[in-house]
PDB file of C-alpha atoms in Angstrom:
ATOM      1  CA  MET F   1       6.597   6.325 -16.665  1.00  0.00           C
ATOM      2  CA  THR F   2       6.763   6.438 -12.872  1.00  0.00           C
ATOM      3  CA  ALA F   3       8.473   4.441 -10.363  1.00  0.00           C
ATOM      4  CA  VAL F   4       5.883   2.697  -9.394  1.00  0.00           C
ATOM      5  CA  THR F   5       5.321   1.542 -13.149  1.00  0.00           C
ATOM      6  CA  THR F   6       9.011   0.902 -13.248  1.00  0.00           C
ATOM      7  CA  ALA F   7       9.387  -1.958  -9.629  1.00  0.00           C
ATOM      8  CA  PHE F   8       6.272  -3.584 -11.383  1.00  0.00           C
ATOM      9  CA  ASP F   9       8.051  -3.474 -14.877  1.00  0.00           C
ATOM     10  CA  LYS F  10      11.076  -4.610 -13.581  1.00  0.00           C
ATOM     11  CA  ALA F  11       9.376  -7.781 -11.434  1.00  0.00           C
ATOM     12  CA  LYS F  12       7.111  -8.854 -14.931  1.00  0.00           C
ATOM     13  CA  ALA F  13      10.773  -8.389 -16.606  1.00  0.00           C
ATOM     14  CA  GLU F  14      11.494 -11.387 -13.449  1.00  0.00           C
ATOM     15  CA  ASP F  15       8.325 -13.524 -13.896  1.00  0.00           C
ATOM     16  CA  ARG F  16       7.440 -12.708 -10.868  1.00  0.00           C
ATOM     17  CA  ALA F  17       4.861 -10.489  -9.290  1.00  0.00           C
ATOM     18  CA  ALA F  18       5.573  -7.029  -7.563  1.00  0.00           C
ATOM     19  CA  LEU F  19       5.884  -7.202  -3.517  1.00  0.00           C
ATOM     20  CA  VAL F  20       3.874  -4.266  -1.478  1.00  0.00           C
ATOM     21  CA  GLY F  21       5.047  -4.212   1.752  1.00  0.00           C
ATOM     22  CA  TYR F  22       3.341  -1.900   4.206  1.00  0.00           C
ATOM     23  CA  LEU F  23       3.789  -0.364   7.619  1.00  0.00           C
ATOM     24  CA  PRO F  24       1.802   2.502   9.500  1.00  0.00           C
ATOM     25  CA  ALA F  25       4.381   5.726   9.913  1.00  0.00           C
ATOM     26  CA  GLY F  26       5.800   6.049  13.304  1.00  0.00           C
ATOM     27  CA  TYR F  27       4.652   2.650  14.730  1.00  0.00           C
ATOM     28  CA  PRO F  28       6.398   1.354  17.371  1.00  0.00           C
ATOM     29  CA  ASP F  29       8.051   4.373  16.789  1.00  0.00           C
ATOM     30  CA  LYS F  30       9.667   6.798  13.831  1.00  0.00           C
ATOM     31  CA  ASP F  31      13.408   4.871  13.699  1.00  0.00           C
ATOM     32  CA  THR F  32      12.345   1.695  13.926  1.00  0.00           C
ATOM     33  CA  ALA F  33       9.481   2.092  11.151  1.00  0.00           C
ATOM     34  CA  ILE F  34      12.058   3.531   8.992  1.00  0.00           C
ATOM     35  CA  LYS F  35      14.777   0.916   9.870  1.00  0.00           C
ATOM     36  CA  SER F  36      11.577  -1.815   9.445  1.00  0.00           C
ATOM     37  CA  ALA F  37      10.261  -0.053   5.598  1.00  0.00           C
ATOM     38  CA  LEU F  38      13.848  -0.239   4.768  1.00  0.00           C
ATOM     39  CA  ALA F  39      14.713  -3.736   6.127  1.00  0.00           C
ATOM     40  CA  MET F  40      11.889  -4.897   3.893  1.00  0.00           C
ATOM     41  CA  THR F  41      13.241  -3.303   0.924  1.00  0.00           C
ATOM     42  CA  GLU F  42      16.727  -4.688   1.718  1.00  0.00           C
ATOM     43  CA  ALA F  43      15.312  -8.181   1.903  1.00  0.00           C
ATOM     44  CA  GLY F  44      13.462  -7.890  -1.762  1.00  0.00           C
ATOM     45  CA  ALA F  45       9.912  -5.465  -1.277  1.00  0.00           C
ATOM     46  CA  ASP F  46       9.554  -3.940  -4.490  1.00  0.00           C
ATOM     47  CA  LEU F  47       7.304  -1.135  -3.497  1.00  0.00           C
ATOM     48  CA  ILE F  48       6.348   0.836   0.096  1.00  0.00           C
ATOM     49  CA  GLU F  49       2.876   1.731   0.836  1.00  0.00           C
ATOM     50  CA  VAL F  50       4.026   4.196   4.350  1.00  0.00           C
ATOM     51  CA  GLY F  51       0.323   4.473   6.427  1.00  0.00           C
ATOM     52  CA  LEU F  52      -0.993   7.817   7.464  1.00  0.00           C
ATOM     53  CA  PRO F  53      -1.930   7.435  11.202  1.00  0.00           C
ATOM     54  CA  TYR F  54      -5.685   8.538  11.593  1.00  0.00           C
ATOM     55  CA  SER F  55      -8.020   8.618  14.335  1.00  0.00           C
ATOM     56  CA  ASP F  56     -10.719   6.387  12.738  1.00  0.00           C
ATOM     57  CA  PRO F  57      -9.587   3.582  10.097  1.00  0.00           C
ATOM     58  CA  LEU F  58     -12.472   1.978   9.558  1.00  0.00           C
ATOM     59  CA  MET F  59     -10.630  -0.421   6.706  1.00  0.00           C
ATOM     60  CA  ASP F  60      -8.428  -1.564   8.771  1.00  0.00           C
ATOM     61  CA  GLY F  61      -8.299  -4.725  11.032  1.00  0.00           C
ATOM     62  CA  PRO F  62      -7.769  -4.987  14.679  1.00  0.00           C
ATOM     63  CA  VAL F  63      -3.712  -4.888  14.268  1.00  0.00           C
ATOM     64  CA  ILE F  64      -3.374  -1.929  12.034  1.00  0.00           C
ATOM     65  CA  ALA F  65      -5.988  -0.196  13.634  1.00  0.00           C
ATOM     66  CA  ASP F  66      -4.342  -0.743  17.237  1.00  0.00           C
ATOM     67  CA  ALA F  67      -0.456   0.332  15.368  1.00  0.00           C
ATOM     68  CA  VAL F  68      -1.753   3.456  14.412  1.00  0.00           C
ATOM     69  CA  TYR F  69      -3.341   4.516  17.609  1.00  0.00           C
ATOM     70  CA  GLN F  70      -0.105   3.905  19.198  1.00  0.00           C
ATOM     71  CA  SER F  71       1.547   5.551  16.564  1.00  0.00           C
ATOM     72  CA  LEU F  72      -0.995   8.709  17.209  1.00  0.00           C
ATOM     73  CA  ARG F  73       0.039   8.382  20.660  1.00  0.00           C
ATOM     74  CA  ASN F  74       3.137   9.203  19.624  1.00  0.00           C
ATOM     75  CA  GLY F  75       2.386  12.101  18.406  1.00  0.00           C
ATOM     76  CA  THR F  76       3.215  11.050  14.838  1.00  0.00           C
ATOM     77  CA  ARG F  77       2.412  13.716  12.462  1.00  0.00           C
ATOM     78  CA  ILE F  78       2.200  14.360   8.520  1.00  0.00           C
ATOM     79  CA  ALA F  79       6.139  15.650   8.531  1.00  0.00           C
ATOM     80  CA  ASP F  80       6.686  12.483  10.239  1.00  0.00           C
ATOM     81  CA  VAL F  81       4.679  10.594   7.487  1.00  0.00           C
ATOM     82  CA  LEU F  82       6.855  12.527   4.607  1.00  0.00           C
ATOM     83  CA  ASP F  83      10.444  11.596   6.291  1.00  0.00           C
ATOM     84  CA  THR F  84       9.726   8.321   6.898  1.00  0.00           C
ATOM     85  CA  VAL F  85       8.781   8.780   3.247  1.00  0.00           C
ATOM     86  CA  GLN F  86      11.630  10.764   2.480  1.00  0.00           C
ATOM     87  CA  ALA F  87      14.187   8.323   3.692  1.00  0.00           C
ATOM     88  CA  ILE F  88      12.572   4.689   1.361  1.00  0.00           C
ATOM     89  CA  ALA F  89      12.737   6.839  -1.187  1.00  0.00           C
ATOM     90  CA  ASP F  90      16.306   8.297  -0.891  1.00  0.00           C
ATOM     91  CA  ALA F  91      17.693   4.322  -0.382  1.00  0.00           C
ATOM     92  CA  GLY F  92      16.010   3.956  -4.239  1.00  0.00           C
ATOM     93  CA  THR F  93      12.731   1.629  -3.575  1.00  0.00           C
ATOM     94  CA  PRO F  94       9.476   3.702  -4.848  1.00  0.00           C
ATOM     95  CA  ALA F  95       6.841   4.916  -1.475  1.00  0.00           C
ATOM     96  CA  VAL F  96       3.944   5.391  -1.996  1.00  0.00           C
ATOM     97  CA  VAL F  97       1.577   6.233   0.703  1.00  0.00           C
ATOM     98  CA  MET F  98      -1.531   5.068   2.398  1.00  0.00           C
ATOM     99  CA  THR F  99      -4.163   7.623   3.508  1.00  0.00           C
ATOM    100  CA  TYR F 100      -7.822   8.267   4.288  1.00  0.00           C
ATOM    101  CA  TRP F 101      -8.645  11.279   2.325  1.00  0.00           C
ATOM    102  CA  ASN F 102      -9.276  13.345   5.237  1.00  0.00           C
ATOM    103  CA  PRO F 103      -6.392  13.673   6.890  1.00  0.00           C
ATOM    104  CA  VAL F 104      -4.818  15.064   2.873  1.00  0.00           C
ATOM    105  CA  ASP F 105      -8.217  17.670   2.583  1.00  0.00           C
ATOM    106  CA  GLN F 106      -7.368  18.693   5.842  1.00  0.00           C
ATOM    107  CA  TYR F 107      -3.844  19.601   4.974  1.00  0.00           C
ATOM    108  CA  GLY F 108      -5.283  20.942   1.879  1.00  0.00           C
ATOM    109  CA  VAL F 109      -4.724  18.882  -1.206  1.00  0.00           C
ATOM    110  CA  GLU F 110      -2.230  20.306  -3.595  1.00  0.00           C
ATOM    111  CA  ALA F 111      -0.216  21.717  -0.409  1.00  0.00           C
ATOM    112  CA  PHE F 112      -0.034  17.577   0.141  1.00  0.00           C
ATOM    113  CA  ALA F 113       0.650  16.463  -3.389  1.00  0.00           C
ATOM    114  CA  ARG F 114       3.436  18.797  -3.419  1.00  0.00           C
ATOM    115  CA  ASP F 115       4.983  17.904   0.125  1.00  0.00           C
ATOM    116  CA  LEU F 116       4.599  14.181  -1.167  1.00  0.00           C
ATOM    117  CA  SER F 117       6.516  14.929  -4.482  1.00  0.00           C
ATOM    118  CA  ASN F 118       9.145  16.896  -2.646  1.00  0.00           C
ATOM    119  CA  ALA F 119       9.978  14.140  -0.358  1.00  0.00           C
ATOM    120  CA  GLY F 120      10.375  11.799  -3.417  1.00  0.00           C
ATOM    121  CA  GLY F 121       6.857  10.322  -2.757  1.00  0.00           C
ATOM    122  CA  SER F 122       5.467   8.875  -6.223  1.00  0.00           C
ATOM    123  CA  GLY F 123       1.338   8.565  -5.185  1.00  0.00           C
ATOM    124  CA  LEU F 124      -1.538   7.814  -2.814  1.00  0.00           C
ATOM    125  CA  ILE F 125      -3.589   5.057  -2.467  1.00  0.00           C
ATOM    126  CA  THR F 126      -6.571   6.059  -0.800  1.00  0.00           C
ATOM    127  CA  PRO F 127      -9.158   3.300   0.428  1.00  0.00           C
ATOM    128  CA  ASP F 128     -12.163   5.424   1.247  1.00  0.00           C
ATOM    129  CA  LEU F 129     -11.662   8.175  -1.712  1.00  0.00           C
ATOM    130  CA  THR F 130     -14.047   7.361  -4.955  1.00  0.00           C
ATOM    131  CA  PRO F 131     -13.534   8.687  -8.461  1.00  0.00           C
ATOM    132  CA  GLU F 132     -16.613  10.654  -8.689  1.00  0.00           C
ATOM    133  CA  GLU F 133     -15.439  12.401  -5.208  1.00  0.00           C
ATOM    134  CA  SER F 134     -11.762  13.512  -5.922  1.00  0.00           C
ATOM    135  CA  GLY F 135     -12.269  16.636  -6.908  1.00  0.00           C
ATOM    136  CA  ASP F 136      -8.792  17.904  -7.992  1.00  0.00           C
ATOM    137  CA  TRP F 137      -6.872  15.162  -6.678  1.00  0.00           C
ATOM    138  CA  PRO F 138      -6.701  13.848 -10.842  1.00  0.00           C
ATOM    139  CA  ALA F 139      -5.078  17.364 -12.219  1.00  0.00           C
ATOM    140  CA  VAL F 140      -2.854  17.780  -8.482  1.00  0.00           C
ATOM    141  CA  SER F 141      -1.491  14.574  -9.031  1.00  0.00           C
ATOM    142  CA  ASP F 142      -1.029  15.055 -12.910  1.00  0.00           C
ATOM    143  CA  SER F 143       0.662  18.095 -11.917  1.00  0.00           C
ATOM    144  CA  TYR F 144       2.823  16.491  -9.457  1.00  0.00           C
ATOM    145  CA  GLY F 145       3.617  13.602 -10.765  1.00  0.00           C
ATOM    146  CA  LEU F 146       2.266  11.485  -8.364  1.00  0.00           C
ATOM    147  CA  ASP F 147       0.335   7.871  -9.188  1.00  0.00           C
ATOM    148  CA  ARG F 148      -3.757   7.694  -8.190  1.00  0.00           C
ATOM    149  CA  ILE F 149      -4.033   4.006  -6.796  1.00  0.00           C
ATOM    150  CA  PHE F 150      -7.984   3.281  -6.627  1.00  0.00           C
ATOM    151  CA  LEU F 151      -9.706   0.151  -5.150  1.00  0.00           C
ATOM    152  CA  VAL F 152     -11.784  -2.754  -6.596  1.00  0.00           C
ATOM    153  CA  ALA F 153     -13.379  -5.085  -4.522  1.00  0.00           C
ATOM    154  CA  PRO F 154     -15.117  -8.119  -4.899  1.00  0.00           C
ATOM    155  CA  SER F 155     -18.612  -6.199  -5.125  1.00  0.00           C
ATOM    156  CA  SER F 156     -17.536  -3.942  -7.683  1.00  0.00           C
ATOM    157  CA  PRO F 157     -19.643  -4.255 -10.400  1.00  0.00           C
ATOM    158  CA  GLU F 158     -18.141  -3.966 -14.414  1.00  0.00           C
ATOM    159  CA  HIS F 159     -19.353  -0.510 -14.919  1.00  0.00           C
ATOM    160  CA  ARG F 160     -17.853   0.615 -11.444  1.00  0.00           C
ATOM    161  CA  ILE F 161     -14.380  -1.141 -12.727  1.00  0.00           C
ATOM    162  CA  GLU F 162     -14.064   0.219 -15.662  1.00  0.00           C
ATOM    163  CA  LYS F 163     -15.161   4.005 -13.635  1.00  0.00           C
ATOM    164  CA  ILE F 164     -11.862   3.106 -10.855  1.00  0.00           C
ATOM    165  CA  THR F 165      -9.618   2.245 -13.669  1.00  0.00           C
ATOM    166  CA  ALA F 166      -9.727   4.742 -16.006  1.00  0.00           C
ATOM    167  CA  ALA F 167      -9.105   7.225 -13.057  1.00  0.00           C
ATOM    168  CA  SER F 168      -6.353   4.606 -11.673  1.00  0.00           C
ATOM    169  CA  SER F 169      -2.511   5.043 -12.625  1.00  0.00           C
ATOM    170  CA  GLY F 170       0.635   3.677 -11.326  1.00  0.00           C
ATOM    171  CA  PHE F 171      -1.358   0.143 -10.171  1.00  0.00           C
ATOM    172  CA  VAL F 172      -5.004  -0.713  -8.832  1.00  0.00           C
ATOM    173  CA  TYR F 173      -5.304  -2.117  -5.818  1.00  0.00           C
ATOM    174  CA  ALA F 174      -7.783  -5.298  -6.133  1.00  0.00           C
ATOM    175  CA  VAL F 175      -9.007  -5.693  -2.556  1.00  0.00           C
ATOM    176  CA  SER F 176      -9.428  -9.662  -1.901  1.00  0.00           C
ATOM    177  CA  LEU F 177     -12.604 -10.169  -0.167  1.00  0.00           C
ATOM    178  CA  MET F 178     -14.761  -7.790   1.526  1.00  0.00           C
ATOM    179  CA  GLY F 179     -14.260  -6.747   4.802  1.00  0.00           C
ATOM    180  CA  ILE F 180     -11.190  -5.032   7.129  1.00  0.00           C
ATOM    181  CA  THR F 181      -7.454  -6.149   7.022  1.00  0.00           C
ATOM    182  CA  GLY F 182      -5.812  -8.521   8.443  1.00  0.00           C
ATOM    183  CA  THR F 183      -4.193 -12.414   8.298  1.00  0.00           C
ATOM    184  CA  ARG F 184      -6.346 -15.713   7.210  1.00  0.00           C
ATOM    185  CA  GLU F 185      -5.461 -18.990   7.079  1.00  0.00           C
ATOM    186  CA  ALA F 186      -6.958 -18.682   3.583  1.00  0.00           C
ATOM    187  CA  LEU F 187      -7.775 -16.651   0.919  1.00  0.00           C
ATOM    188  CA  SER F 188     -10.795 -15.674  -0.634  1.00  0.00           C
ATOM    189  CA  ASP F 189     -11.777 -17.456  -3.328  1.00  0.00           C
ATOM    190  CA  ALA F 190     -12.939 -13.979  -4.897  1.00  0.00           C
ATOM    191  CA  ALA F 191      -9.341 -12.944  -5.357  1.00  0.00           C
ATOM    192  CA  ALA F 192      -8.611 -14.357  -8.787  1.00  0.00           C
ATOM    193  CA  GLY F 193     -11.834 -13.959 -10.295  1.00  0.00           C
ATOM    194  CA  LEU F 194     -11.880  -9.992  -9.051  1.00  0.00           C
ATOM    195  CA  VAL F 195      -7.868  -9.921 -11.062  1.00  0.00           C
ATOM    196  CA  SER F 196      -9.707 -11.286 -14.369  1.00  0.00           C
ATOM    197  CA  ARG F 197     -12.762  -8.993 -14.063  1.00  0.00           C
ATOM    198  CA  THR F 198     -10.373  -5.502 -13.526  1.00  0.00           C
ATOM    199  CA  ARG F 199      -7.941  -6.681 -16.343  1.00  0.00           C
ATOM    200  CA  VAL F 200     -10.658  -6.535 -18.542  1.00  0.00           C
ATOM    201  CA  HIS F 201     -11.228  -2.868 -18.567  1.00  0.00           C
ATOM    202  CA  THR F 202      -6.567  -1.914 -17.607  1.00  0.00           C
ATOM    203  CA  LYS F 203      -3.738  -2.301 -18.625  1.00  0.00           C
ATOM    204  CA  LEU F 204      -2.556  -1.256 -15.313  1.00  0.00           C
ATOM    205  CA  PRO F 205      -0.924  -3.929 -13.124  1.00  0.00           C
ATOM    206  CA  VAL F 206      -3.107  -5.395 -10.872  1.00  0.00           C
ATOM    207  CA  ALA F 207      -1.923  -5.877  -7.160  1.00  0.00           C
ATOM    208  CA  VAL F 208      -3.700  -8.032  -4.335  1.00  0.00           C
ATOM    209  CA  GLY F 209      -3.904  -7.110  -0.408  1.00  0.00           C
ATOM    210  CA  VAL F 210      -6.033  -8.292   2.717  1.00  0.00           C
ATOM    211  CA  GLY F 211      -5.279 -11.882   3.822  1.00  0.00           C
ATOM    212  CA  VAL F 212      -1.678 -12.174   2.712  1.00  0.00           C
ATOM    213  CA  SER F 213       0.975 -12.943   5.092  1.00  0.00           C
ATOM    214  CA  ASN F 214       3.269 -16.250   4.561  1.00  0.00           C
ATOM    215  CA  ARG F 215       4.939 -17.137   1.660  1.00  0.00           C
ATOM    216  CA  THR F 216       2.786 -19.743   0.576  1.00  0.00           C
ATOM    217  CA  GLN F 217      -0.177 -17.624   0.803  1.00  0.00           C
ATOM    218  CA  ALA F 218       2.386 -14.805  -1.381  1.00  0.00           C
ATOM    219  CA  ALA F 219       2.988 -17.385  -3.923  1.00  0.00           C
ATOM    220  CA  GLU F 220      -0.412 -18.059  -4.538  1.00  0.00           C
ATOM    221  CA  VAL F 221      -1.641 -14.019  -5.251  1.00  0.00           C
ATOM    222  CA  ALA F 222       1.638 -14.325  -7.467  1.00  0.00           C
ATOM    223  CA  GLY F 223       0.019 -16.930  -9.785  1.00  0.00           C
ATOM    224  CA  PHE F 224      -2.625 -14.804 -10.963  1.00  0.00           C
ATOM    225  CA  ALA F 225      -1.378 -11.492  -9.835  1.00  0.00           C
ATOM    226  CA  ASP F 226       0.977  -8.438 -10.733  1.00  0.00           C
ATOM    227  CA  GLY F 227       1.497  -7.895  -7.447  1.00  0.00           C
ATOM    228  CA  VAL F 228       1.594  -9.073  -4.022  1.00  0.00           C
ATOM    229  CA  ILE F 229       0.781  -6.653  -0.923  1.00  0.00           C
ATOM    230  CA  VAL F 230       1.137  -7.262   2.916  1.00  0.00           C
ATOM    231  CA  GLY F 231       0.024  -5.415   6.329  1.00  0.00           C
ATOM    232  CA  SER F 232      -1.250  -6.415   8.918  1.00  0.00           C
ATOM    233  CA  ALA F 233       1.600  -9.887   9.025  1.00  0.00           C
ATOM    234  CA  PHE F 234       4.442  -7.113   8.568  1.00  0.00           C
ATOM    235  CA  VAL F 235       2.662  -5.235  11.478  1.00  0.00           C
ATOM    236  CA  ARG F 236       2.153  -7.884  13.671  1.00  0.00           C
ATOM    237  CA  ALA F 237       6.314  -9.379  13.291  1.00  0.00           C
ATOM    238  CA  LEU F 238       7.361  -5.848  14.832  1.00  0.00           C
ATOM    239  CA  GLY F 239       4.404  -5.494  17.670  1.00  0.00           C
ATOM    240  CA  GLY F 240       5.929  -9.159  18.420  1.00  0.00           C
ATOM    241  CA  ALA F 241       9.299  -8.143  19.424  1.00  0.00           C
ATOM    242  CA  SER F 242      11.157  -6.905  22.250  1.00  0.00           C
ATOM    243  CA  ASP F 243      12.927  -3.993  21.149  1.00  0.00           C
ATOM    244  CA  GLY F 244      13.814  -1.948  17.912  1.00  0.00           C
ATOM    245  CA  ALA F 245      16.530  -3.975  16.852  1.00  0.00           C
ATOM    246  CA  SER F 246      14.306  -7.128  17.252  1.00  0.00           C
ATOM    247  CA  ALA F 247      11.867  -5.789  15.169  1.00  0.00           C
ATOM    248  CA  VAL F 248      13.576  -4.790  11.968  1.00  0.00           C
ATOM    249  CA  GLN F 249      15.218  -8.173  11.907  1.00  0.00           C
ATOM    250  CA  ALA F 250      11.554 -10.031  12.110  1.00  0.00           C
ATOM    251  CA  VAL F 251      10.628  -7.469   9.355  1.00  0.00           C
ATOM    252  CA  ARG F 252      13.591  -8.551   7.351  1.00  0.00           C
ATOM    253  CA  GLU F 253      12.972 -12.464   7.619  1.00  0.00           C
ATOM    254  CA  LEU F 254       9.648 -12.341   6.236  1.00  0.00           C
ATOM    255  CA  ALA F 255      10.139  -9.861   3.884  1.00  0.00           C
ATOM    256  CA  ALA F 256      12.581 -12.485   2.727  1.00  0.00           C
ATOM    257  CA  GLY F 257      10.534 -15.516   2.599  1.00  0.00           C
ATOM    258  CA  LEU F 258       7.084 -13.076   0.767  1.00  0.00           C
ATOM    259  CA  ALA F 259      10.003 -12.298  -1.805  1.00  0.00           C
ATOM    260  CA  GLN F 260      10.725 -15.526  -2.107  1.00  0.00           C
ATOM    261  CA  GLY F 261       7.374 -16.716  -2.824  1.00  0.00           C
ATOM    262  CA  VAL F 262       6.134 -14.315  -5.223  1.00  0.00           C
ATOM    263  CA  ARG F 263       8.512 -16.095  -7.715  1.00  0.00           C
ATOM    264  CA  ARG F 264       7.007 -18.133  -9.485  1.00  0.00           C
ATOM    265  CA  GLN F 265       7.758 -21.822  -9.438  1.00  0.00           C
TER     266      GLN F 265
END
């Protein structure tokens, strides 16, 4: 049993969905990013996604893409990502890295897995990696005790969902709608159906991301999913703050509201 599995099991035992928060490492600066991630956990987040900044973030909408660009301009490197992961893990909360595959491939798959494991990381979310193209990653991740979190989408046919879930561990990331990340005024009607279709093929928890931005939406997703993933809303809270302390407080307040939302009434 991994730390990710334990987090979802704890949420289930409390009759609620798990809250998963995302922040890119190094935004608006390394210290504020770490303090904000820790504030998330103190306010009720069960799992933190640490974004590895990448120059071509295909899945990300303008809020996250701009933050990632700023992080890269700040000089954020993989070592800074690992430092962020370690700070979260040392505080007792599972941390996974959200990354496109090219940085991992360039770093070296085994070297990345080794260093992530040594930092206390729990796994990788890889939005542009398919099971067929994952190469040595399944064997390497198993050897270092890291979870492989693949994505399913509303457009995924049944045979794809079956293959993706079979290759996954920790949880399955269900993208609520087609398109880039970002907050939405209303959630896609496809999200609940995708969760139902995914559960046919796996006993892993299914967490829904893309579009969730407030307590009401978190409560809606918690009604049918095992986890609620929030990213752009946290990044927007950081970007809208006047200074580091205000940024951390904004993230803390948003996380507290979302943590209430995932508790089923």
